[in-house]
XYZ file of C-alpha atoms in Angstrom:
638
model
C 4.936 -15.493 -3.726
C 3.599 -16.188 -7.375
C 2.844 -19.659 -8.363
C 3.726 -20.932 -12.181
C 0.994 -22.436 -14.769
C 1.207 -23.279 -17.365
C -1.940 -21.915 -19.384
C -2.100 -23.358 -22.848
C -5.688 -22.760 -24.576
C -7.438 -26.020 -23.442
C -10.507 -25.531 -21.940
C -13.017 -28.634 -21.045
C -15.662 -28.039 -18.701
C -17.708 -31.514 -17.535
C -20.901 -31.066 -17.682
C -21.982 -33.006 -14.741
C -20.598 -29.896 -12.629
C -22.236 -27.202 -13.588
C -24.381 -26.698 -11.093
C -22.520 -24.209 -9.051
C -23.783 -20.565 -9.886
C -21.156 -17.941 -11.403
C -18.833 -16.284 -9.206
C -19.899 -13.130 -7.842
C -17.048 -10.528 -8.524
C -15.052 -9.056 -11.584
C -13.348 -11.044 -13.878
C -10.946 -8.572 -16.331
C -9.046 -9.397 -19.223
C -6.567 -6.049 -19.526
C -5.770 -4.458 -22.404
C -9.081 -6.634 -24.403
C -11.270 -4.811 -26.295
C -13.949 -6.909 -26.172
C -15.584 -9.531 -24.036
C -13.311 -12.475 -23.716
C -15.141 -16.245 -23.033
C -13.311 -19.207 -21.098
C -15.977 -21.902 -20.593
C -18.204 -20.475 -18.639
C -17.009 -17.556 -17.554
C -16.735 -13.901 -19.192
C -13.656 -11.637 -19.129
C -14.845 -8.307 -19.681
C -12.089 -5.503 -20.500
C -10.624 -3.344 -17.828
C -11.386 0.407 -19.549
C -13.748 0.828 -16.703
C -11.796 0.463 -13.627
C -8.154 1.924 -14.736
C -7.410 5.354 -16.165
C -3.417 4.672 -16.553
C -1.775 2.574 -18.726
C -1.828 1.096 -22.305
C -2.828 -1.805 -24.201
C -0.920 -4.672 -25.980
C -1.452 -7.382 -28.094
C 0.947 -10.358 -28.167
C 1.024 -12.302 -31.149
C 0.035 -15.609 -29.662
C -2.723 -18.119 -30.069
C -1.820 -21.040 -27.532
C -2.266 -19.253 -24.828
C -5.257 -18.683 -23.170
C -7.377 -15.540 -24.846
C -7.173 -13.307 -21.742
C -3.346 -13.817 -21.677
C -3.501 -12.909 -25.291
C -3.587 -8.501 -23.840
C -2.014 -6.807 -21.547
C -1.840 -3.698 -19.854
C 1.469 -1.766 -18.994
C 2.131 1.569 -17.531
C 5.128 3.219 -19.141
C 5.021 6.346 -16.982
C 7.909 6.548 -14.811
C 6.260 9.398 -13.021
C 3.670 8.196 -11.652
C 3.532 6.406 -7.927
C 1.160 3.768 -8.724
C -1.312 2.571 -10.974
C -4.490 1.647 -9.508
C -7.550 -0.643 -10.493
C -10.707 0.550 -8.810
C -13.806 -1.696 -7.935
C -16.629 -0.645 -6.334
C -17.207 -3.327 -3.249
C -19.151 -3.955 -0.023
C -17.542 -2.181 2.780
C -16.396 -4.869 5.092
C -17.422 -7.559 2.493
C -14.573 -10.267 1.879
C -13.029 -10.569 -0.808
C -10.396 -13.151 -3.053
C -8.127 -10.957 -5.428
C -6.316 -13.143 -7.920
C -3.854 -11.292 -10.266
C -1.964 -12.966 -13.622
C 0.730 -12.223 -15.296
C 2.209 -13.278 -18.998
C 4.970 -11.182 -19.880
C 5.549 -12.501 -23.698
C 8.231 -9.912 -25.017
C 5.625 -7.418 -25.354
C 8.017 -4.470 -24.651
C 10.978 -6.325 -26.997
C 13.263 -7.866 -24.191
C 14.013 -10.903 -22.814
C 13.284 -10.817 -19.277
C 10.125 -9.618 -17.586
C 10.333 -6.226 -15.376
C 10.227 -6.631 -11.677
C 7.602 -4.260 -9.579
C 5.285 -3.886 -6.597
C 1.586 -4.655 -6.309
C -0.699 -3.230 -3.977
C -4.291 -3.440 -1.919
C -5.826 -0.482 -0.879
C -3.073 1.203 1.511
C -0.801 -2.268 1.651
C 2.137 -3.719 -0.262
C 0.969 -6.812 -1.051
C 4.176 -8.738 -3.026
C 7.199 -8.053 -5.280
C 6.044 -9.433 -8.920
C 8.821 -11.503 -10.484
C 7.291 -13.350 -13.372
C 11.066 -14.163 -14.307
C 11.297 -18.280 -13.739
C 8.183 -18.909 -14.770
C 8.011 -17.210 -17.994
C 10.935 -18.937 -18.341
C 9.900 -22.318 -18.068
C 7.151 -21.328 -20.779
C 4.347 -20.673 -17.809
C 2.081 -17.337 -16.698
C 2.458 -16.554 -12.837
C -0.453 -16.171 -10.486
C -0.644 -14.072 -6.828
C -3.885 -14.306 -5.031
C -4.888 -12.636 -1.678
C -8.034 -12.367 1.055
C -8.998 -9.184 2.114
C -12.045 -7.429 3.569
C -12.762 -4.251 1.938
C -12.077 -1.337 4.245
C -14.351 1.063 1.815
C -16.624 0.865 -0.814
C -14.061 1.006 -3.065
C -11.532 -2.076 -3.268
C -8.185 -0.575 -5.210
C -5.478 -3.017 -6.626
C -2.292 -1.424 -7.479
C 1.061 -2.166 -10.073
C 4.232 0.161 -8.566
C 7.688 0.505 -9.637
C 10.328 -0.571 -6.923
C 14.147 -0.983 -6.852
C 14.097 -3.743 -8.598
C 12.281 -2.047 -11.496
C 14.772 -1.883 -14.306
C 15.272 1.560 -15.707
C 12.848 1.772 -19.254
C 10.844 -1.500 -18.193
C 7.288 -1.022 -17.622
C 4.871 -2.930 -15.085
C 2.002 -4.739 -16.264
C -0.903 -7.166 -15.645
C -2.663 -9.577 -17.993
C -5.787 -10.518 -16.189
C -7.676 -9.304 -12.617
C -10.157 -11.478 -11.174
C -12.190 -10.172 -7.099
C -14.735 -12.597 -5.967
C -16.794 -12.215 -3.120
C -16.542 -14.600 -0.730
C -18.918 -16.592 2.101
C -18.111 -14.654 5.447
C -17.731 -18.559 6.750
C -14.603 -18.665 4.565
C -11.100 -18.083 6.405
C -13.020 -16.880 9.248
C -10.783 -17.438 12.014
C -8.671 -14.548 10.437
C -8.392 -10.873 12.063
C -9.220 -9.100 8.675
C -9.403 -5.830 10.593
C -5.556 -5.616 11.013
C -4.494 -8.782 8.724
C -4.783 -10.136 5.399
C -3.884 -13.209 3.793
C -1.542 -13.934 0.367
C -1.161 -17.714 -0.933
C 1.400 -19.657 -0.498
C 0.522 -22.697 -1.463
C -3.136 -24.579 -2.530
C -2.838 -28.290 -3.213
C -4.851 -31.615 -3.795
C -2.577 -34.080 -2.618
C -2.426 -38.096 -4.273
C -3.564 -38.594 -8.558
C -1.786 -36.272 -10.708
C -4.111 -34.465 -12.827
C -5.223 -31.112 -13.699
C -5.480 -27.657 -11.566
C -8.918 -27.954 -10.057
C -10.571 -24.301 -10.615
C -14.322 -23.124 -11.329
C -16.950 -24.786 -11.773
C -15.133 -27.175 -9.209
C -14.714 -24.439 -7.117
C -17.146 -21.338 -6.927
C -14.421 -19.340 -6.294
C -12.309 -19.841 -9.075
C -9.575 -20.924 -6.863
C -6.890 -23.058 -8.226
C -5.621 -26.058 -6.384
C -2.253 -27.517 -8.117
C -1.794 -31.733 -8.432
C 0.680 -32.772 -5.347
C 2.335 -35.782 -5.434
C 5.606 -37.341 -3.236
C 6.711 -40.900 -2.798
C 3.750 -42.130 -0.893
C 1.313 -44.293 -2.350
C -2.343 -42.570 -3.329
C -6.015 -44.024 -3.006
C -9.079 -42.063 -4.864
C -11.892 -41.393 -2.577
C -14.774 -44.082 -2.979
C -17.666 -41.498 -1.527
C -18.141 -37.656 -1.706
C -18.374 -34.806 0.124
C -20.781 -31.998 0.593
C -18.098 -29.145 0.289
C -20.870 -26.708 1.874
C -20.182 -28.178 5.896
C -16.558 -27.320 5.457
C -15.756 -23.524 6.539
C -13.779 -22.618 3.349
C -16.020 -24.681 1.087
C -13.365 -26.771 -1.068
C -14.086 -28.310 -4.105
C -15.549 -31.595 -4.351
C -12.842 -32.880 -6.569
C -9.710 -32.093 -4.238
C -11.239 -34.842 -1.756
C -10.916 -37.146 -5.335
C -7.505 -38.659 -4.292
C -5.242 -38.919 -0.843
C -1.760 -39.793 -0.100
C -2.034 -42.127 2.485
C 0.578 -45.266 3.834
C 0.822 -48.690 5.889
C -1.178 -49.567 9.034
C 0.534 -48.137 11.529
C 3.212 -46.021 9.941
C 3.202 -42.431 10.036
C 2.340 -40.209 7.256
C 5.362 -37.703 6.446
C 4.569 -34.925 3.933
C 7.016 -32.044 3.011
C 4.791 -29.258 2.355
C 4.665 -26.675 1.041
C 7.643 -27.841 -1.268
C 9.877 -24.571 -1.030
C 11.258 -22.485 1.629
C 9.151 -20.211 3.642
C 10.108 -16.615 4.984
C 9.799 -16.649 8.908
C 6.240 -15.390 9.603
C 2.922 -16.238 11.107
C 0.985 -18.270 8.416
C -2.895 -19.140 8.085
C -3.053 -23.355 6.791
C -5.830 -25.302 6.692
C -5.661 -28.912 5.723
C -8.711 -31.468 4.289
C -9.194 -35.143 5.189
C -11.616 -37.818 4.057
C -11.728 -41.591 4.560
C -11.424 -42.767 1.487
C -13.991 -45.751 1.489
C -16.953 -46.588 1.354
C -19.707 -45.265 4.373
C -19.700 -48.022 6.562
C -19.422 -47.957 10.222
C -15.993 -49.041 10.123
C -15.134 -45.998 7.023
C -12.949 -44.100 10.194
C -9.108 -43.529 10.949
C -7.915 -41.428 13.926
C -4.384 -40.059 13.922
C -2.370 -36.358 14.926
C -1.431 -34.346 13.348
C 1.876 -32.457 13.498
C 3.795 -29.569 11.979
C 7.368 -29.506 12.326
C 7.167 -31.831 15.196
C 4.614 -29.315 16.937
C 1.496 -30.632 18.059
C -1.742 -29.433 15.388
C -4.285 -31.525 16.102
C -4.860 -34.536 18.566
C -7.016 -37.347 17.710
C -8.601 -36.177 14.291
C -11.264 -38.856 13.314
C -11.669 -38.787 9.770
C -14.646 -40.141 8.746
C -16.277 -40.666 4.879
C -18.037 -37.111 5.348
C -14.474 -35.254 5.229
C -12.848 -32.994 8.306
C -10.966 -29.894 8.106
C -8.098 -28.591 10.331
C -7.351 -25.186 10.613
C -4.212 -23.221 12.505
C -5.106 -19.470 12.355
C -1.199 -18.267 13.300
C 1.201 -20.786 12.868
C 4.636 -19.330 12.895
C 6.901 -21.192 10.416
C 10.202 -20.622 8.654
C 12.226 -22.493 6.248
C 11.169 -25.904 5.254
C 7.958 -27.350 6.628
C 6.800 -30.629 7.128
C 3.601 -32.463 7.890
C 3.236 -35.522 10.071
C 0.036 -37.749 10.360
C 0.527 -40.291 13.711
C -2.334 -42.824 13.758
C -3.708 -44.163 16.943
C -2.478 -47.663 18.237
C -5.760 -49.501 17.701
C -6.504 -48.080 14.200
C -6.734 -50.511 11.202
C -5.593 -48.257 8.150
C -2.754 -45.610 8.019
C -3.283 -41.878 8.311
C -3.711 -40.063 4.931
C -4.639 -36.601 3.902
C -6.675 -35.053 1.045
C -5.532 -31.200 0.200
C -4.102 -28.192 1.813
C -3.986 -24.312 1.879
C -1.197 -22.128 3.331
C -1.381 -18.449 3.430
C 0.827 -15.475 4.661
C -0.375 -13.403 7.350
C 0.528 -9.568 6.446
C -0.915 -6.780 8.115
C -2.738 -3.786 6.624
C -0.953 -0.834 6.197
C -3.298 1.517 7.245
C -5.839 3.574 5.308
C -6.280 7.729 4.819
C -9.547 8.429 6.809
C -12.709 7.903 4.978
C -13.559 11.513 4.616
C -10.259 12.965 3.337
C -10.673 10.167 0.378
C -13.932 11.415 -0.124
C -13.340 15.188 -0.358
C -10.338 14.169 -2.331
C -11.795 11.822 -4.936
C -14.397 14.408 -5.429
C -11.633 17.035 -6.106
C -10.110 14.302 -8.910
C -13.397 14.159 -10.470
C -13.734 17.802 -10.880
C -10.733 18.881 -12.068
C -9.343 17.590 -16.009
C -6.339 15.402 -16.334
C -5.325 14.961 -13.234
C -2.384 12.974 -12.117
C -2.571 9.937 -13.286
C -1.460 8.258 -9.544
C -4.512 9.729 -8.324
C -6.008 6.526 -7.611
C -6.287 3.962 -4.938
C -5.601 5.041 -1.006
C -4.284 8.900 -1.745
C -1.629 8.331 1.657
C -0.420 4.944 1.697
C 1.922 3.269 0.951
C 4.274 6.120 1.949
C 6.543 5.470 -0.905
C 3.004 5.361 -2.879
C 1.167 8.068 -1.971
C -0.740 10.354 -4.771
C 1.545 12.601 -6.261
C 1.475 16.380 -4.752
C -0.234 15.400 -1.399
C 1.507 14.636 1.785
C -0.634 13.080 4.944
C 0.174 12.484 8.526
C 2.255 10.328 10.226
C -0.522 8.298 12.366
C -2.690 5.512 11.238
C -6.027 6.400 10.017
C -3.825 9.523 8.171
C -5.037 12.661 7.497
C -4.437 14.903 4.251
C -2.387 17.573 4.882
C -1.442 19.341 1.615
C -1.556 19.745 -1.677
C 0.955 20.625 -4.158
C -0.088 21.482 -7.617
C 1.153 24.446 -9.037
C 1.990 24.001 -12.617
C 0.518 20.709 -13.008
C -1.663 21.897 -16.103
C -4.966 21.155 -14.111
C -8.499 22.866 -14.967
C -11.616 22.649 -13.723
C -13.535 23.871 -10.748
C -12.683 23.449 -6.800
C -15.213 21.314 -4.761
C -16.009 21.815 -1.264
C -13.087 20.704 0.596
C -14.192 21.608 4.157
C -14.382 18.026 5.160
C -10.512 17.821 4.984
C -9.810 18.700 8.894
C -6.192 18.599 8.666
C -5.195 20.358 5.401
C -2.387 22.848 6.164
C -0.948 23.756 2.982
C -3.017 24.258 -0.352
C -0.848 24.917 -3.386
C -2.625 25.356 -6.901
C -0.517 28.674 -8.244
C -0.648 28.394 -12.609
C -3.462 25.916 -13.013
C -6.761 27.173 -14.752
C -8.713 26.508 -11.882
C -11.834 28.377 -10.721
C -14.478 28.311 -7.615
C -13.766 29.180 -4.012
C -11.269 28.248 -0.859
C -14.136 27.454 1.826
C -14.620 29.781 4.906
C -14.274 27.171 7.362
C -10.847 26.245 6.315
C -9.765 29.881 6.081
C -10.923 30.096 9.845
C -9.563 26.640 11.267
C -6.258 26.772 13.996
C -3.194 25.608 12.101
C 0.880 25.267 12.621
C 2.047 29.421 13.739
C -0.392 31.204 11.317
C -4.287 31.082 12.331
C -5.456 30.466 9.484
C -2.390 28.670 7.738
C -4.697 27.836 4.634
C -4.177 31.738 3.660
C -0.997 31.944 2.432
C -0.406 28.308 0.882
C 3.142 28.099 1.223
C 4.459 25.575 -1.523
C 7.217 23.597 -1.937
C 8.793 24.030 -5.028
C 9.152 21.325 -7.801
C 12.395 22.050 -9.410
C 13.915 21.619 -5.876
C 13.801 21.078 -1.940
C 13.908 24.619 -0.903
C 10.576 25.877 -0.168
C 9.062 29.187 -1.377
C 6.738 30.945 0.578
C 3.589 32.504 -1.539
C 0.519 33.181 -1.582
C -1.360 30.335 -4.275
C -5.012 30.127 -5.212
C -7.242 29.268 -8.119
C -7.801 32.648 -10.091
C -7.491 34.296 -7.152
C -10.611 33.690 -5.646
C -10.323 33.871 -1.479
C -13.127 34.198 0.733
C -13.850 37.525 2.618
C -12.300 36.630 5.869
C -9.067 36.313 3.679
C -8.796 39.717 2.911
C -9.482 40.900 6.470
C -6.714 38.460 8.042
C -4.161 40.211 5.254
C -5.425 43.699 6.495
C -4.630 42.600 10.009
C -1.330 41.248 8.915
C -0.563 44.230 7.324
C -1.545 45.705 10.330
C 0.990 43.729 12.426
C 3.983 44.503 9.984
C 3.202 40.827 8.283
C 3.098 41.217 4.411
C 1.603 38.237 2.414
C 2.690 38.008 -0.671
C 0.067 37.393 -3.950
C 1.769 35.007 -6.187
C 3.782 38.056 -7.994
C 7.180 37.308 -8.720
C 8.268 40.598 -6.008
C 6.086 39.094 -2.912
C 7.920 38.190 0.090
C 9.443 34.932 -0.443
C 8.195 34.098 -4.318
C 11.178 32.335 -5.107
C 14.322 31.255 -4.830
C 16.871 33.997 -4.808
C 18.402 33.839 -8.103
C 22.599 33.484 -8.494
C 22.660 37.311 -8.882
C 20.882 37.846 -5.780
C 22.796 34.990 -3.762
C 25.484 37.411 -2.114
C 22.869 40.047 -1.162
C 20.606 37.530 0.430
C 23.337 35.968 2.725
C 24.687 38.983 4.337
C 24.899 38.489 8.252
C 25.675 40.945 10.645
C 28.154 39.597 13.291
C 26.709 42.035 16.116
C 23.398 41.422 15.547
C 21.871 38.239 18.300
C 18.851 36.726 18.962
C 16.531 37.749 21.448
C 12.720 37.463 22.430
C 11.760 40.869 21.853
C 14.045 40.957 17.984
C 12.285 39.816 15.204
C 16.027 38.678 13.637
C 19.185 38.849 13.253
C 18.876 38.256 9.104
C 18.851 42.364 7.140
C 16.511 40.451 4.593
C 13.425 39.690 4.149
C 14.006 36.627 1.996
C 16.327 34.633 4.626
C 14.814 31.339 6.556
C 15.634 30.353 9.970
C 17.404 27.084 9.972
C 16.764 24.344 11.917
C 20.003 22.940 13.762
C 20.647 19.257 13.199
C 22.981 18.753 15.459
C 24.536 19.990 18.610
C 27.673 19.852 20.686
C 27.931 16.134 21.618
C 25.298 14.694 20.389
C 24.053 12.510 17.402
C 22.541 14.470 14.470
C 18.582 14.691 14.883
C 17.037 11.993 12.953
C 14.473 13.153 10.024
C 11.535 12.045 11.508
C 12.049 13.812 14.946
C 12.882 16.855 12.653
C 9.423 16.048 11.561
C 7.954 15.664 14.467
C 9.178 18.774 16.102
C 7.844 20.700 12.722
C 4.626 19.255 13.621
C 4.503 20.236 16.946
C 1.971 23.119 18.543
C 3.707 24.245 21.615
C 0.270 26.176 22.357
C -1.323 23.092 22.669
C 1.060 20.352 22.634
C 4.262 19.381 25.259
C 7.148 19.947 22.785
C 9.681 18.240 24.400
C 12.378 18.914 24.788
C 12.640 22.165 24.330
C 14.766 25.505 25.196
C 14.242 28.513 23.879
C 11.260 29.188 21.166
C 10.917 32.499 18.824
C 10.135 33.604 15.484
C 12.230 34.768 12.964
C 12.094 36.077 9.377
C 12.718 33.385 6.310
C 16.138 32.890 4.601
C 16.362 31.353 1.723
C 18.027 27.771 1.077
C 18.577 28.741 -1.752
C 17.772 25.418 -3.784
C 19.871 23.189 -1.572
C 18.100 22.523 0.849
C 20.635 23.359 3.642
C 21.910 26.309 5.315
C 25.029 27.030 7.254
C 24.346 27.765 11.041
C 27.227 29.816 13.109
C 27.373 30.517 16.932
C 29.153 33.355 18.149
C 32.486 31.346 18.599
C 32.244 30.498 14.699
C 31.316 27.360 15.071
C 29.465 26.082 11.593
C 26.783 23.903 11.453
C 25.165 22.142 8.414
C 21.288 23.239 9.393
C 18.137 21.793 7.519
C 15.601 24.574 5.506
C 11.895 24.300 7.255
C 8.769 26.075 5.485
C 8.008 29.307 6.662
C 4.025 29.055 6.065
C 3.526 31.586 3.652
C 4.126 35.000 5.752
C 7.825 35.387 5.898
C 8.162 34.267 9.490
C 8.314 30.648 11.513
C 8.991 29.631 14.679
C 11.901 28.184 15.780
C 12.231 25.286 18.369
C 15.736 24.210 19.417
C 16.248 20.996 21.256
C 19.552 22.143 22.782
C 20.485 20.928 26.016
C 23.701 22.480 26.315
C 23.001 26.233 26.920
C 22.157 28.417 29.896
C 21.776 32.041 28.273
C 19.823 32.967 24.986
C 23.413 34.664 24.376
C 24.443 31.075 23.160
C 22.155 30.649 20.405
C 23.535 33.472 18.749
C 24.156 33.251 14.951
C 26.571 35.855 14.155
C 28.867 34.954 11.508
C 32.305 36.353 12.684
C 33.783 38.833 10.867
């Protein structure tokens, strides 16, 4: 949820508050070229923590300077586009994004788009009514770093107009007290603003040097009368540490009326929400300067018996579920001689985290995109999540923490040299065919147990760009393979196995061309399956299909398709399963699909699965319906 302000260039910092210290963190003005002041604190430009993107200019002086650039990422390409900070593992953090849209790419209407933390979508950014209304729009999040490295992330979504371009006009990460929002689960939540008010005298957004934090707490004001505090606080006793200046004013009524707020002024989406809300007598210390009252939300009971005193309290519900419209009720106490009244307030989302690719794979992997020259340019931020977001050419594992389990380069224009990428555990597939690459595929991944092949690394089977069919060659970087490479291809020769080299006449190189379509799809009616028959198929170049459906049944969903790909039935319960055997590939032949027939000449529509590099995979049917292995013949009837 963004909030609108309107962020003219007017600047005036008191200079009785300047006591609190700088903000620890990174304040970034993107698309700047140079150093950009506000008072007292320095935007720096954002060169050094984003590879992607461009720079803009608007042609506007009443704005504030740092509004006055932007950054926007034109490529359509790419996944995401990540900023990278280097952080405190398990340090918290605020992470305030801003956005001024200004025409820069000539239309009228800002672009709508994603923005991510680490491995979570965070929001949708829709600067749209405020830009509107003449204002920038602000998100703002807590998190606690999961790594050393803190990413925050612009994506294209559905709502991304075709030709529009995200963007970002400032980033600001502070570090935070760990006593702030500490009754929050940061291991498996994080929090997004909702709303951050001072409630009572209209005035301006309280920010730094107010607060250390640079937070911004908007005026709030309703029908209800409004006293300014006669005494202040020492914001350091309060948990989140609010600004002096939000305890200036109170709404407040009559002796012995109750204090109805509605708050935050908009509807909210059902959830679990974080809210925190501030109260301070408003008079003078005396030993009568004390009200007592409950609090409610939405008629639910929040606090009994507060006693707000001069020195300020603070009331905090960690998961509060709400939905819709909220409001706020303050009951006083029967013997109480002044009304209830309240000071400021904070309401966050609750979201959980998304997961993260385990801390080794996204150091082997960062270490392989600082080796090799122009790499993608979504090679930044969490390499597996989001799903939707995850780097382009490598696919990871299904479970949280995720593993890496391929890469898919070939063609990509890369150079450089190959670091050690042992530390990836789970890698399966390794494609880098027509990059000017050099250095070595490590031993130990050569030697490690894979899918059917021992070692599956060999043969790099790759999925093919240009469409979903997948090819099934043998890829390296200048062909350099370690010794124990060249004696598992002897012993496949051995065994009748041939692995192809990359050549365009290898086993499986390809996809058969329209010439070759007829010779490649030639079935023998007579020919069945059986353990001790390699296939039915007369060519080498032909995949076994994997049967989506069968008699009576719903088709099999994609991701137990997925599953069942996954599976090891030497070491894993496969359920359920029939028969299992291995067959030769045939090709999909750029669709995708293949046509499956019984022996009655039944079709079915069947879905293309890799065949790991050495022209043969095993099959797994799921097939309840069959009491012979004469059944799962695929004969196509004369």
């Amino acid at each position: 949820m963004s909030t609108g302000i309107f962020l003219l260039w007017l600047v005036s910092i008191p200079l009785a508050v300047l006591a609190n210290p700088l903000p620890r963190g990174y304040l970034l003005s993107c698309g700047s070229s140079g150093d950009v002041k506000e008072g007292l604190l320095n935007y720096i430009p954002d060169d050094d923590y984003i590879k992607a993107g461009k720079k803009f200019t608007l042609n506007r002086t009443d704005i504030l300077p740092r509004l006055q650039t932007l950054r926007f990422f034109p490529n359509a390409g790419a996944k995401k586009y990540c900023y990278s900070f280097p952080v405190i593992k398990e340090g918290k953090y605020l992470v305030k994004t801003i956005y001024f849209y200004g025409g820069f790419d000539g239309g009228n209407e800002p672009p709508v788009f994603d923005q991510i933390i680490d491995g979570t979508k965070w929001s949708i950014v829709n600067t749209t009514e405020d830009y509107a209304s003449g204002g920038s729009s602000y998100y703002e999040a807590i998190v606690v770093a999961q790594n050393k490295i803190l990413s925050v992330c612009l994506a294209r979504n559905q709502h991304t107009v075709a030709g529009s371009s995200p963007f970002i006009s400032s980033l600001e990460v502070y570090h935070l007290d760990d006593s702030v929002y500490n009754s929050t689960n940061f291991e498996k939540t994080f929090l997004v603003n909702v709303a951050r008010d001072s409630f009572g005298s209209p005035g301006d957004i309280i920010s730094f040097p107010d607060d250390s934090f640079n937070r911004y707490w908007q005026p709030f004001t309703d029908n209800n009368p409004f006293v300014s505090s006669q005494s202040n606080v020492t914001p350091t006793t309060f948990w989140n540490i609010p600004p002096q200046s939000a305890f200036a004013s109170a709404l407040t009524t009559s002796r012995g009326k109750n204090l109805t707020l509605n708050w935050p002024p908009f509807s909210l989406s059902s959830g679990l929400y974080y809210i925190a809300l501030y109260f301070q007598d408003n008079r003078h210390q005396s030993p009568y300067s004390w009200r007592v009252f409950d609090v409610y939300v939405n008629g639910a009971t929040f606090f009994q018996n507060l006693n707000v005193t001069a020195s300020g309290q603070s009331v905090v519900g960690a998961e509060w579920p709400l939905t819709g419209t909220t409001q706020i009720t303050m009951v006083p106490s029967h013997d109480t001689r002044v009304g209830p009244l309240i000071n400021a307030g904070e309401v966050f989302q609750i979201l959980p985290v998304g997961g993260k690719t385990v801390t080794r794979d996204v150091a082997a992997i960062e270490e392989l995109r600082k080796e090799i020259a122009n790499p993608p340019e979504d090679w930044a931020g969490d390499p597996c999540m989001p799903r939707d977001n995850a780097w382009d050419g490598v696919s990871c594992s299904s479970d949280n923490p995720f593993r890496i389990l391929s890469f898919l380069l070939g063609d990509n224009k890369l150079s450089g040299t190959i670091p050690d990428l042992s530390a990836l555990k789970s890698l399966e597939i390794l494609f880098l065919q027509n990059n000017k690459l050099n250095g070595s595929i490590p031993e130990s991944l050569t030697k490690k147990e894979g899918l059917n092949i021992r070692p599956p690394i060999v043969s790099f089977p790759a999925l093919s760009r240009s469409s979903t069919a997948f090819r099934c060659r043998a890829a390296a970087a200048d062909n350099t393979f370690p010794r124990s490479l060249f004696n598992f291809a002897a012993a496949a020769d051995a065994a009748g196995i041939r692995i192809g080299n990359g050549s365009s006449d290898s086993i499986g190189s390809g996809i058969a061309s329209s010439n070759d379509n007829n010779k490649n799809t030639k079935i023998n009616a007579k020919e069945r399956w059986s353990r001790d028959r390699e296939s039915y198929l007369t060519d080498d170049d032909d995949a076994l299909p994997l049967p989506m459906t069968y008699p009576n049944s719903s088709p099999v969903s994609p991701e137990e398709i997925d599953a069942r790909l996954r599976c090891d039935p030497v070491t894993q319960d496969c359920k359920p399963m029939v028969y299992e055997w291995t067959g030769k590939c045939r090709s999909c032949q750029g669709s995708g699909l293949v046509s499956y027939y019984n022996k009655r000449g039944k079709e079915t529509i069947c879905k293309c699965i890799p065949c790991q590099g050495i022209g043969y995979v095993q099959k797994i049917t799921a097939r309840k319906d069959i009491d012979v292995m004469e059944d799962l013949d695929n004969g196509k009837p004369p």
